[in-house]
Each structure stands twice: as C-alpha cells, then as structure tokens.
Short mmCIF file of C-alpha atoms in Angstrom, two decimals:
data_model
loop_
_atom_site.label_atom_id
_atom_site.label_comp_id
_atom_site.label_asym_id
_atom_site.label_seq_id
_atom_site.Cartn_x
_atom_site.Cartn_y
_atom_site.Cartn_z
CA UNK Y 1 -0.16 -0.04 0.33
CA UNK Y 2 3.08 2.68 0.82
CA UNK Y 3 3.77 3.18 -2.96
CA UNK Y 4 0.73 2.56 -5.29
CA UNK Y 5 0.69 4.16 -8.69
CA UNK Y 6 -2.29 5.94 -9.87
CA UNK Y 7 -2.88 3.03 -12.48
CA UNK Y 8 -4.49 4.67 -15.26
CA UNK Y 9 -3.06 8.33 -14.85
CA UNK Y 10 -3.20 10.02 -18.05
CA UNK Y 11 -2.01 13.17 -19.54
CA UNK Y 12 -4.64 15.13 -21.42
CA UNK Y 13 -2.13 17.97 -21.87
CA UNK Y 14 1.42 19.12 -20.68
CA UNK Y 15 2.55 22.93 -21.12
CA UNK Y 16 6.41 23.65 -20.75
CA UNK Y 17 6.65 26.64 -18.95
CA UNK Y 18 10.63 26.53 -18.02
CA UNK Y 19 13.65 24.60 -18.36
CA UNK Y 20 16.07 25.43 -15.74
CA UNK Y 21 19.51 24.58 -14.30
CA UNK Y 22 17.77 22.92 -11.33
CA UNK Y 23 14.06 22.62 -11.76
CA UNK Y 24 11.89 22.44 -14.87
CA UNK Y 25 8.03 23.76 -14.41
CA UNK Y 26 5.10 22.43 -16.46
CA UNK Y 27 1.18 22.94 -16.57
CA UNK Y 28 -0.39 19.07 -17.07
CA UNK Y 29 -3.55 18.36 -17.07
CA UNK Y 30 -3.87 14.68 -15.61
CA UNK Y 31 -6.67 12.84 -16.73
CA UNK Y 32 -7.80 10.54 -13.57
CA UNK Y 33 -9.37 6.94 -13.97
CA UNK Y 34 -12.56 8.41 -13.27
CA UNK Y 35 -12.29 10.80 -16.44
CA UNK Y 36 -11.98 13.84 -14.28
CA UNK Y 37 -9.15 16.22 -15.84
CA UNK Y 38 -7.20 17.96 -12.79
CA UNK Y 39 -4.71 20.79 -13.60
CA UNK Y 40 -1.44 20.94 -11.47
CA UNK Y 41 1.80 23.11 -12.16
CA UNK Y 42 4.30 20.70 -11.43
CA UNK Y 43 8.24 20.91 -10.98
CA UNK Y 44 10.02 18.48 -12.38
CA UNK Y 45 13.34 17.14 -10.10
CA UNK Y 46 15.89 14.14 -10.51
CA UNK Y 47 15.82 13.40 -7.03
CA UNK Y 48 18.32 13.58 -4.44
CA UNK Y 49 20.19 11.96 -1.36
CA UNK Y 50 20.93 12.75 1.93
CA UNK Y 51 23.27 10.78 4.11
CA UNK Y 52 23.62 10.48 7.85
CA UNK Y 53 27.61 10.37 8.58
CA UNK Y 54 28.51 8.88 11.62
CA UNK Y 55 31.62 9.60 12.98
CA UNK Y 56 32.42 7.54 15.93
CA UNK Y 57 30.03 9.64 18.49
CA UNK Y 58 29.62 12.15 16.28
CA UNK Y 59 27.37 12.80 13.48
CA UNK Y 60 28.67 15.36 10.81
CA UNK Y 61 26.53 17.99 9.89
CA UNK Y 62 26.67 21.11 7.16
CA UNK Y 63 25.91 24.66 7.25
CA UNK Y 64 25.45 26.62 4.41
CA UNK Y 65 23.49 29.77 2.84
CA UNK Y 66 20.05 28.80 1.34
CA UNK Y 67 19.57 32.07 -0.41
CA UNK Y 68 15.57 31.29 -1.80
CA UNK Y 69 15.05 31.28 2.15
CA UNK Y 70 17.52 33.90 3.18
CA UNK Y 71 18.70 31.76 6.05
CA UNK Y 72 21.87 29.94 6.84
CA UNK Y 73 20.51 26.24 7.55
CA UNK Y 74 21.85 23.29 9.32
CA UNK Y 75 21.75 20.43 7.43
CA UNK Y 76 22.53 16.86 6.94
CA UNK Y 77 24.67 16.85 3.63
CA UNK Y 78 22.91 15.71 0.50
CA UNK Y 79 22.91 16.22 -3.48
CA UNK Y 80 20.94 16.52 -6.09
CA UNK Y 81 20.81 12.81 -8.58
CA UNK Y 82 22.20 15.47 -11.18
CA UNK Y 83 24.45 12.42 -13.26
CA UNK Y 84 22.02 11.11 -15.67
CA UNK Y 85 21.90 7.11 -14.82
CA UNK Y 86 23.60 7.00 -11.45
CA UNK Y 87 22.55 5.26 -8.69
CA UNK Y 88 21.64 6.66 -5.51
CA UNK Y 89 24.11 4.99 -3.59
CA UNK Y 90 27.35 6.22 -5.67
CA UNK Y 91 25.74 9.93 -5.58
CA UNK Y 92 25.43 9.41 -2.05
CA UNK Y 93 29.27 8.24 -2.18
CA UNK Y 94 30.42 11.27 -4.16
CA UNK Y 95 28.55 14.34 -2.30
CA UNK Y 96 29.70 12.79 0.66
CA UNK Y 97 33.09 13.23 -0.11
CA UNK Y 98 32.90 16.47 -1.81
CA UNK Y 99 30.93 17.73 0.63
CA UNK Y 100 32.46 16.71 4.23
CA UNK Y 101 35.64 14.67 2.96
CA UNK Y 102 34.78 11.32 4.28
CA UNK Y 103 34.33 8.05 2.35
CA UNK Y 104 32.19 5.24 4.45
CA UNK Y 105 32.98 1.40 4.45
CA UNK Y 106 29.70 0.90 6.19
CA UNK Y 107 26.47 2.22 4.16
CA UNK Y 108 22.67 1.61 4.94
CA UNK Y 109 19.80 2.33 3.48
CA UNK Y 110 17.10 4.39 5.46
CA UNK Y 111 14.33 4.47 3.46
CA UNK Y 112 13.02 7.36 1.14
CA UNK Y 113 10.19 10.03 0.95
CA UNK Y 114 8.59 13.08 -1.53
CA UNK Y 115 9.67 16.69 0.11
CA UNK Y 116 7.08 17.98 -1.56
CA UNK Y 117 4.46 15.94 -3.40
CA UNK Y 118 1.81 17.94 -4.18
CA UNK Y 119 4.02 20.18 -6.66
CA UNK Y 120 7.31 18.73 -6.29
CA UNK Y 121 8.77 15.03 -7.89
CA UNK Y 122 11.32 15.18 -5.64
CA UNK Y 123 12.41 11.88 -4.10
CA UNK Y 124 15.06 11.52 -1.62
CA UNK Y 125 16.75 8.17 -0.83
CA UNK Y 126 18.11 8.21 2.58
CA UNK Y 127 21.31 6.73 3.58
CA UNK Y 128 23.34 6.20 7.54
CA UNK Y 129 27.17 6.26 6.55
CA UNK Y 130 29.72 4.65 9.19
CA UNK Y 131 33.33 3.39 9.43
CA UNK Y 132 34.20 6.75 8.07
CA UNK Y 133 37.91 7.68 6.98
CA UNK Y 134 39.14 11.44 5.91
CA UNK Y 135 39.90 11.96 2.44
CA UNK Y 136 41.19 14.83 0.19
CA UNK Y 137 38.73 16.96 -1.15
CA UNK Y 138 38.57 20.14 -2.33
CA UNK Y 139 34.66 22.17 -1.22
CA UNK Y 140 33.84 23.97 -3.96
CA UNK Y 141 33.84 27.60 -2.88
CA UNK Y 142 30.61 28.82 -4.04
CA UNK Y 143 28.59 26.06 -1.91
CA UNK Y 144 30.67 28.21 1.52
CA UNK Y 145 29.75 24.83 3.26
CA UNK Y 146 31.06 24.60 6.42
CA UNK Y 147 31.01 21.18 8.51
CA UNK Y 148 29.45 21.39 11.97
CA UNK Y 149 30.50 17.80 13.84
CA UNK Y 150 27.78 17.42 16.71
CA UNK Y 151 28.15 14.59 19.54
CA UNK Y 152 25.30 12.29 19.42
CA UNK Y 153 24.52 12.43 22.86
CA UNK Y 154 23.16 15.45 22.14
CA UNK Y 155 20.92 14.93 19.21
CA UNK Y 156 17.37 16.31 20.95
CA UNK Y 157 19.32 19.53 20.74
CA UNK Y 158 20.27 19.02 17.26
CA UNK Y 159 16.85 18.12 16.36
CA UNK Y 160 15.41 21.13 17.71
CA UNK Y 161 18.03 23.06 15.90
CA UNK Y 162 17.28 21.84 12.37
CA UNK Y 163 14.36 23.30 10.07
CA UNK Y 164 15.30 21.07 7.29
CA UNK Y 165 12.65 18.22 6.30
CA UNK Y 166 15.27 16.06 4.74
CA UNK Y 167 17.68 16.67 7.69
CA UNK Y 168 14.93 15.96 10.56
CA UNK Y 169 14.07 12.90 9.15
CA UNK Y 170 17.67 11.25 8.92
CA UNK Y 171 18.33 12.48 11.99
CA UNK Y 172 15.22 11.41 13.66
CA UNK Y 173 15.48 8.08 12.00
CA UNK Y 174 18.78 7.21 13.96
CA UNK Y 175 17.82 9.40 17.06
CA UNK Y 176 15.22 5.85 17.52
CA UNK Y 177 18.35 3.52 17.45
CA UNK Y 178 20.97 4.99 20.20
CA UNK Y 179 21.21 3.14 23.28
CA UNK Y 180 21.16 5.30 26.59
CA UNK Y 181 24.82 6.29 25.99
CA UNK Y 182 24.23 7.93 22.72
CA UNK Y 183 26.12 5.01 21.19
CA UNK Y 184 24.13 3.77 17.45
CA UNK Y 185 22.81 0.34 17.53
CA UNK V 1 22.23 29.81 15.88
CA UNK V 2 18.74 27.76 14.60
CA UNK V 3 17.24 30.43 12.20
CA UNK V 4 20.00 32.74 11.22
CA UNK V 5 19.14 35.02 8.59
CA UNK V 6 22.05 35.73 5.87
CA UNK V 7 22.36 39.71 7.11
CA UNK V 8 23.38 41.67 4.40
CA UNK V 9 22.09 39.26 1.34
CA UNK V 10 21.22 41.19 -1.48
CA UNK V 11 18.83 40.56 -4.76
CA UNK V 12 21.47 41.69 -7.16
CA UNK V 13 18.39 40.93 -10.31
CA UNK V 14 15.02 39.22 -10.48
CA UNK V 15 13.57 37.81 -13.14
CA UNK V 16 9.54 36.70 -12.91
CA UNK V 17 9.46 33.35 -15.08
CA UNK V 18 5.94 31.99 -14.11
CA UNK V 19 2.96 33.30 -11.65
CA UNK V 20 0.71 30.17 -10.97
CA UNK V 21 -2.35 29.16 -8.89
CA UNK V 22 -0.04 27.04 -6.65
CA UNK V 23 3.77 28.43 -7.03
CA UNK V 24 5.52 31.62 -8.07
CA UNK V 25 9.13 30.58 -10.38
CA UNK V 26 11.78 33.21 -10.68
CA UNK V 27 15.16 33.58 -11.29
CA UNK V 28 17.08 35.66 -9.04
CA UNK V 29 20.20 36.89 -8.62
CA UNK V 30 21.59 37.25 -5.11
CA UNK V 31 24.18 39.49 -4.10
CA UNK V 32 25.98 37.47 -0.74
CA UNK V 33 27.47 39.54 2.02
CA UNK V 34 30.97 38.99 0.71
CA UNK V 35 30.04 40.40 -2.88
CA UNK V 36 29.52 36.70 -4.87
CA UNK V 37 26.84 36.85 -6.81
CA UNK V 38 25.12 33.61 -7.18
CA UNK V 39 21.77 32.47 -9.64
CA UNK V 40 18.65 30.58 -7.80
CA UNK V 41 15.59 29.49 -9.61
CA UNK V 42 13.19 30.23 -6.52
CA UNK V 43 9.84 28.76 -6.21
CA UNK V 44 7.81 31.12 -4.31
CA UNK V 45 4.86 29.62 -1.70
CA UNK V 46 2.83 30.72 0.64
CA UNK V 47 3.67 28.45 3.19
CA UNK V 48 1.65 25.32 4.64
CA UNK V 49 0.43 23.29 7.93
CA UNK V 50 0.58 19.96 8.84
CA UNK V 51 -1.52 18.58 11.60
CA UNK V 52 -1.38 15.39 13.45
CA UNK V 53 -4.79 14.45 14.41
CA UNK V 54 -5.23 12.15 17.42
CA UNK V 55 -8.23 10.43 18.26
CA UNK V 56 -8.01 8.40 21.12
CA UNK V 57 -5.92 5.80 20.11
CA UNK V 58 -5.90 6.67 16.39
CA UNK V 59 -4.48 8.98 14.16
CA UNK V 60 -6.03 10.14 11.74
CA UNK V 61 -4.14 9.95 8.08
CA UNK V 62 -5.65 11.19 4.87
CA UNK V 63 -4.79 8.97 1.27
CA UNK V 64 -4.65 11.07 -1.65
CA UNK V 65 -3.94 11.06 -5.16
CA UNK V 66 -0.70 13.22 -5.72
CA UNK V 67 -0.38 13.51 -9.84
CA UNK V 68 3.07 15.31 -9.66
CA UNK V 69 4.59 12.13 -8.21
CA UNK V 70 1.94 9.53 -9.75
CA UNK V 71 0.73 7.72 -6.51
CA UNK V 72 -1.92 7.81 -3.94
CA UNK V 73 0.16 9.21 -0.96
CA UNK V 74 -0.63 7.90 2.96
CA UNK V 75 -0.20 11.62 4.42
CA UNK V 76 -0.96 13.73 7.71
CA UNK V 77 -3.76 16.25 6.48
CA UNK V 78 -2.48 19.38 5.79
CA UNK V 79 -3.05 22.48 3.25
CA UNK V 80 -1.76 25.58 2.05
CA UNK V 81 -1.27 29.10 3.73
CA UNK V 82 -3.57 30.64 1.00
CA UNK V 83 -5.54 33.12 3.16
CA UNK V 84 -3.38 35.84 2.69
CA UNK V 85 -2.82 36.89 6.73
CA UNK V 86 -4.59 34.05 8.15
CA UNK V 87 -2.24 32.55 10.90
CA UNK V 88 -1.11 29.69 11.02
CA UNK V 89 -3.04 27.62 13.72
CA UNK V 90 -6.34 28.90 11.92
CA UNK V 91 -5.18 27.59 8.78
CA UNK V 92 -4.54 24.35 10.91
CA UNK V 93 -8.32 24.39 12.07
CA UNK V 94 -10.02 25.12 8.75
CA UNK V 95 -8.04 22.45 6.58
CA UNK V 96 -8.87 19.59 9.73
CA UNK V 97 -12.47 20.30 9.72
CA UNK V 98 -12.19 20.11 5.49
CA UNK V 99 -10.10 17.26 5.22
CA UNK V 100 -11.19 15.09 7.95
CA UNK V 101 -14.20 16.68 9.46
CA UNK V 102 -12.83 17.25 13.16
CA UNK V 103 -12.63 19.99 15.56
CA UNK V 104 -10.20 20.00 18.12
CA UNK V 105 -10.27 21.12 21.52
CA UNK V 106 -6.55 21.02 21.95
CA UNK V 107 -3.68 22.08 19.63
CA UNK V 108 0.27 22.12 20.25
CA UNK V 109 2.85 23.73 18.27
CA UNK V 110 5.22 20.70 16.96
CA UNK V 111 7.56 23.23 15.20
CA UNK V 112 8.29 23.79 11.40
CA UNK V 113 10.42 23.38 8.76
CA UNK V 114 11.48 24.08 5.54
CA UNK V 115 10.72 20.95 2.87
CA UNK V 116 12.59 21.68 0.27
CA UNK V 117 15.00 25.02 0.81
CA UNK V 118 17.70 24.98 -2.12
CA UNK V 119 14.68 25.93 -4.54
CA UNK V 120 11.03 26.32 -2.53
CA UNK V 121 10.49 29.01 -0.13
CA UNK V 122 7.60 26.87 1.88
CA UNK V 123 7.77 26.50 5.46
CA UNK V 124 5.19 23.80 7.38
CA UNK V 125 4.38 24.57 10.52
CA UNK V 126 3.16 21.20 12.58
CA UNK V 127 0.32 20.96 15.11
CA UNK V 128 -0.86 18.51 17.60
CA UNK V 129 -4.34 17.93 17.55
CA UNK V 130 -6.42 16.08 20.24
CA UNK V 131 -9.81 16.44 21.78
CA UNK V 132 -11.12 16.21 18.66
CA UNK V 133 -15.01 16.28 17.69
CA UNK V 134 -17.03 14.82 14.60
CA UNK V 135 -18.19 17.62 12.86
CA UNK V 136 -20.18 18.42 9.32
CA UNK V 137 -18.41 18.96 6.70
CA UNK V 138 -18.30 18.77 3.05
CA UNK V 139 -15.34 16.91 1.37
CA UNK V 140 -14.27 18.83 -1.88
CA UNK V 141 -14.74 16.33 -4.53
CA UNK V 142 -11.76 16.87 -6.71
CA UNK V 143 -9.39 15.64 -3.67
CA UNK V 144 -10.69 12.34 -3.74
CA UNK V 145 -9.78 12.72 -0.02
CA UNK V 146 -9.99 9.11 2.20
CA UNK V 147 -9.20 9.70 5.81
CA UNK V 148 -7.70 6.35 7.29
CA UNK V 149 -7.45 6.08 11.37
CA UNK V 150 -4.39 4.27 12.12
CA UNK V 151 -3.70 2.51 15.56
CA UNK V 152 -1.18 3.99 17.51
CA UNK V 153 0.33 0.86 18.87
CA UNK V 154 1.33 0.24 15.48
CA UNK V 155 2.63 3.82 14.70
CA UNK V 156 6.31 1.91 13.49
CA UNK V 157 4.22 0.01 10.88
CA UNK V 158 2.93 3.65 9.73
CA UNK V 159 5.81 5.12 9.61
CA UNK V 160 7.54 2.73 7.33
CA UNK V 161 4.19 2.74 4.96
CA UNK V 162 4.65 6.77 4.52
CA UNK V 163 6.95 8.17 2.11
CA UNK V 164 5.79 12.16 2.68
CA UNK V 165 8.81 14.40 4.21
CA UNK V 166 5.64 16.21 6.46
CA UNK V 167 3.83 13.38 7.10
CA UNK V 168 6.95 11.34 8.34
CA UNK V 169 8.06 14.23 10.51
CA UNK V 170 5.06 14.72 12.28
CA UNK V 171 4.40 11.20 13.10
CA UNK V 172 8.01 10.35 14.54
CA UNK V 173 7.51 13.74 16.65
CA UNK V 174 4.87 12.17 18.40
CA UNK V 175 6.53 8.81 18.41
CA UNK V 176 8.91 9.76 21.06
CA UNK V 177 5.93 10.56 23.06
CA UNK V 178 3.86 7.57 22.91
CA UNK V 179 4.40 5.52 26.34
CA UNK V 180 5.02 1.36 26.42
CA UNK V 181 0.92 1.09 25.59
CA UNK V 182 0.59 3.02 22.61
CA UNK V 183 -1.08 6.37 24.33
CA UNK V 184 0.08 9.67 24.01
CA UNK V 185 2.12 11.52 26.97
#
C-alpha cells in the first residue's frame, strides 16, 4: 500500500513553462482513472540523496547559506541525482566526499520520501554512513559549506535546531536507534 | 543559531518566469555579504500547515492522489496558507475540518521546517491536535481524500508506510512521546 501508483492516470495535455538548471516547470492536465481532469503545476526534479554520516560519537552536519529562504541552515549533507543513470548510493558516496571530505566503509539505506509531492517530483533517498575515513577533498567555494560535527549524545538538541525536512527525517531515524549512552545500535 | 538570517544578502536582479495558482517561479541573482553573486531558481510559496490529529488511540491519516508523483500517498492532513494574513493555527483548524471533519479542543505546536530550502520557500508549521469531535463537513470532491484512521499502537508500521516528508516528521515527533501502551504522553 505504501507506494501505490495511480493506475490509468493519463496526461490530457502538458505545457512546458521553463527549463532551468535545477528545476523544470510544466502545467499538466491529468486525466484521472474516473475521467476527471485536474490541472497541476508540476516541478520536475531528478531526485536527491541525504546522508547521516556518523563518525564515532558524532554526526557530521553542514551549514550553508540557502538564499531561497534567506537563511543559513544546519543540514545533513545531501546532493541532487544530477548524473543521469547514477545509482543513488553512488551519488551519496560522491556527495559525502565533496561536502564533508569523508569516505564510508558501511552504508545502510534508511528509506526514502517525497519532499513536496503536491508540486515537486523530488524523491530523496536516505542513507546511514558509518566507518568513516577522512579523504582529500576540494570544497566548492561557491557552496560556502561549513562542516559542523555534533555529539550524538546531544541529538535531541540538534533536532531542535534543525529546520530542514530531509535532515529532520534522517536524524529522527537514527535517534530511535541510539542506546542510553548515545551510541548507535 | 537555528534560524539565522543571511544578513546583508542582496538581490542583484530578479526575473519573474511564471505566476501560477500554487507556485511562482523566478530566477534571482543574489549578492552575498562577501560580494559573490549566485544565481538561483526560486519557487515562491505561501507556506503550509500539517496536523497530527490524535483521536483517542488512533491518528487520522488521509490518502489522496498526488498526480505530480503519480501515486496515492498516505499523509497527515495538511493545507496551504492560502488566505493572506491568516495565522497558521487558524489555517490548521480550517483544514482539519475540511479534510477529516474534525474540530480539536487542544492544539500544540510541534515546530516547523522547510521542505526543500534549496529551491522552494515553503515552510510548514506542524501541530498536534487532540480532544477531537466530529463535525459536519463537505469534502471537496476533486481532492478525492479518504480518511484512514491508524492505531497509535502500530505507529512504527505506519511510519514504514509513509513516504511524504511532512507526514514522517509529524509522526516521528509523536512517536517519541508514546508510552509503552501506545498512549500519547
């Protein structure tokens, strides 16, 4: 039941509005299986990955300017699936290296989710990355990313600080797996 | 630290691309405090509310077609802040009545979050709604919303079924407050 396609959903017409670097916008008239036609503004998106990198007793967060909302946000490292055909786990490994300069020996899927399914196609794959090692990396200056290690023992305080949906989900998933001493089970 | 505005962020230029019913799209060149100009595709959005309605031992979910992603999704009831100036709590009360036909005597804020802050302005305010009573309501036929009551005792199974970010966050917030017998603390 969790993922149930709308069988018989048809596209009556689709008007491309804009093709951008990150998003494409179209206005689509869908024909539902019962015949009703509904108009939707749809933002195409290739999907993304978000990683929960746990380095011993700390989770590695990133802090970066998000101009669209006018704030510096504290987030888990993440990235778009912008290489066509690249599997999500390969993208996660690449982005973890780029954003926080770490490789992980152990990867575990923590599931996935749509960020704004009424309007945006984006589906985010979530991974736990452990057994980390530091690697050489060259941060992309324009991204102005700062790595913020945060003690797992203070995970509740971190969750209170975070206002980004994908990061909240990743952190709350691991919060349920911490033992009393703040170690990941 | 959690919400820190980017002081001195300027707008070098802004090109409106599309004004829609739900979203507006612009391409904006921002000037960062350090002088660097960055180009962003920005989707304006009025923000939204999501409610966790707990009716005794059950949480009231909704199931609806989401054409943009081609699926029926199981979600918490939610709605856009589409009445200018309307406080989020007033919107939450209105949407709870519209979508699930309930009024709540007790409301509690569960915080808020951005759904996709790299591209989308949307900020969602999350509320816990308890002490529910049934009220007369006329569902909007086009929305094809089905109310799905789910036992709180099976909340982990529900969280495994849900693939919508705002709903996962609302459910995981209350999961941490359930006692061993599945009652909300």
